[in-house]
Amino acid sequence: EMPSSYKSRDFYTSLGFDLSEDSQIEFSYLRLDQTDVEFPGQAFDLDFLVTDGFDAKWLVTDQTAFDRLEVDAWYNQTRFAGNAQRPGKRRQFPFFNQISFAGLTDVDSLSTGTSAAVTWGDESSQQLTVGTDFRFVRQQLDETVRFINFPQIVIGARSPLPDSFSADTGLFAELKSPIEEPVRLTAGVRTDIVATDVLEDRSRLNPVGSRFVPLENLLGSDEFDQTFGVWSAHLTAEADLDDDWTLIASAGHGQRPPSLTELYVAESFLFLLQNGVNTATGDPRLSPEKSTQLDLALTYETDRVRGSIRGFHSWVQDYITFELLSSFAREQYNLKYVNTSLATLAGFDG
């Protein structure tokens, strides 16, 4: 039996109206309320979870200066708390009883931002879109555990993702050729400046983890304030070989800054590997992931039959993965986020 029960209630509403013939505005609100959620294969179940999401969008079309303007703003907040003491959890993980493990978790996560994009042209002509956006994420996880591994007795060990933020300012542009052309091109570029830091008072972060040390000792650095400059670009070409066959070739390069969890988490139970029971520790010195990928595809479409085959190959630099630091009682593995240059992703689908 897999413990997987839950109680979930959600509410969604949206309101939109026309300001004029070529201008409209929309508002939406989402509420998610969950209680007594059991997660098979995870350390903690949820006592409660509450999400509130707000979104506003303004759209203007068919103007003299531009063909389309879209401005979007959003705010989302999720709060939840849980524990590892339910009977179903203990049946699934007898290891918890062997070491008299007890744990509590509490999370507050906020995401907000805005974006604006201007478009000239439409699908029947050359189309250019340029824009900018700003995204702000603030997260905090408090995790407290108790366990006994004779002769060691650990009570009240705190393994947090400290109160931290990520602020991302981006610029982007995309150019599309008309869909009627036998060879269609789409090209895009984007650049971002991402700033991250820990907001929580350093005194509250000493001690943390199972070794009861300052956070900087656990992470390996006290340089929490980080700034990442990342960019991406892509080019896609579609060529009609005849009325039914289309050849598609594309190339792209993308970069991803480390997440707040990958930078600052301090021995939290994340259960990221297949064995299940593992903790993870971040590293503020991580580099952004960088990927360069080539794709080649052939599609066939008639009134009755559609099909495609595609192959891809991606070279990844500074892929973010895990290093095994230690194991505990041959059941639990302590992991640390690291960069590697050894990642290659390749495959095909049909």
mmCIF file of N, CA and C in Angstrom, residues 12 25 29 65 77 84 115 129 145 151 156 170 219 224 270 289:
data_model
loop_
_atom_site.group_PDB
_atom_site.id
_atom_site.type_symbol
_atom_site.label_atom_id
_atom_site.label_comp_id
_atom_site.label_asym_id
_atom_site.label_seq_id
_atom_site.Cartn_x
_atom_site.Cartn_y
_atom_site.Cartn_z
ATOM 1 N N TYR A 12 -10.953 29.324 -8.609
ATOM 2 C CA TYR A 12 -10.359 30.151 -9.661
ATOM 3 C C TYR A 12 -11.421 31.080 -10.225
ATOM 4 N N ILE A 25 -8.347 44.259 -20.841
ATOM 5 C CA ILE A 25 -7.645 43.987 -19.601
ATOM 6 C C ILE A 25 -8.288 42.783 -18.929
ATOM 7 N N TYR A 29 -7.569 35.249 -10.316
ATOM 8 C CA TYR A 29 -7.168 34.890 -8.955
ATOM 9 C C TYR A 29 -7.333 33.388 -8.782
ATOM 10 N N ALA A 65 1.824 52.833 -33.974
ATOM 11 C CA ALA A 65 3.233 52.647 -33.615
ATOM 12 C C ALA A 65 3.619 51.177 -33.496
ATOM 13 N N GLN A 77 2.043 33.331 -3.845
ATOM 14 C CA GLN A 77 2.641 32.984 -2.557
ATOM 15 C C GLN A 77 2.104 31.626 -2.109
ATOM 16 N N ALA A 84 6.950 14.239 9.637
ATOM 17 C CA ALA A 84 7.328 12.878 9.221
ATOM 18 C C ALA A 84 6.840 11.832 10.206
ATOM 19 N N SER A 115 6.119 41.655 -16.993
ATOM 20 C CA SER A 115 6.745 41.573 -18.309
ATOM 21 C C SER A 115 5.997 42.476 -19.277
ATOM 22 N N THR A 129 9.282 40.805 -32.240
ATOM 23 C CA THR A 129 8.829 41.038 -30.866
ATOM 24 C C THR A 129 10.042 41.368 -30.007
ATOM 25 N N VAL A 145 14.854 18.512 12.857
ATOM 26 C CA VAL A 145 14.815 17.052 12.999
ATOM 27 C C VAL A 145 15.434 16.627 14.321
ATOM 28 N N PRO A 151 26.542 6.239 19.587
ATOM 29 C CA PRO A 151 26.291 7.002 20.819
ATOM 30 C C PRO A 151 25.843 8.453 20.573
ATOM 31 N N GLY A 156 16.853 18.679 17.766
ATOM 32 C CA GLY A 156 16.651 20.054 17.317
ATOM 33 C C GLY A 156 17.615 20.525 16.268
ATOM 34 N N GLY A 170 15.492 40.791 -17.322
ATOM 35 C CA GLY A 170 15.801 40.233 -18.624
ATOM 36 C C GLY A 170 15.339 41.097 -19.789
ATOM 37 N N LEU A 219 28.222 25.289 3.696
ATOM 38 C CA LEU A 219 28.189 25.570 2.259
ATOM 39 C C LEU A 219 29.578 25.666 1.644
ATOM 40 N N PHE A 224 27.645 34.861 0.118
ATOM 41 C CA PHE A 224 26.261 34.549 -0.239
ATOM 42 C C PHE A 224 25.737 35.446 -1.358
ATOM 43 N N LEU A 270 15.592 16.270 0.753
ATOM 44 C CA LEU A 270 14.988 16.565 -0.539
ATOM 45 C C LEU A 270 14.650 15.302 -1.334
ATOM 46 N N GLU A 289 24.575 26.748 -15.492
ATOM 47 C CA GLU A 289 24.623 25.700 -16.505
ATOM 48 C C GLU A 289 24.607 26.334 -17.896
#
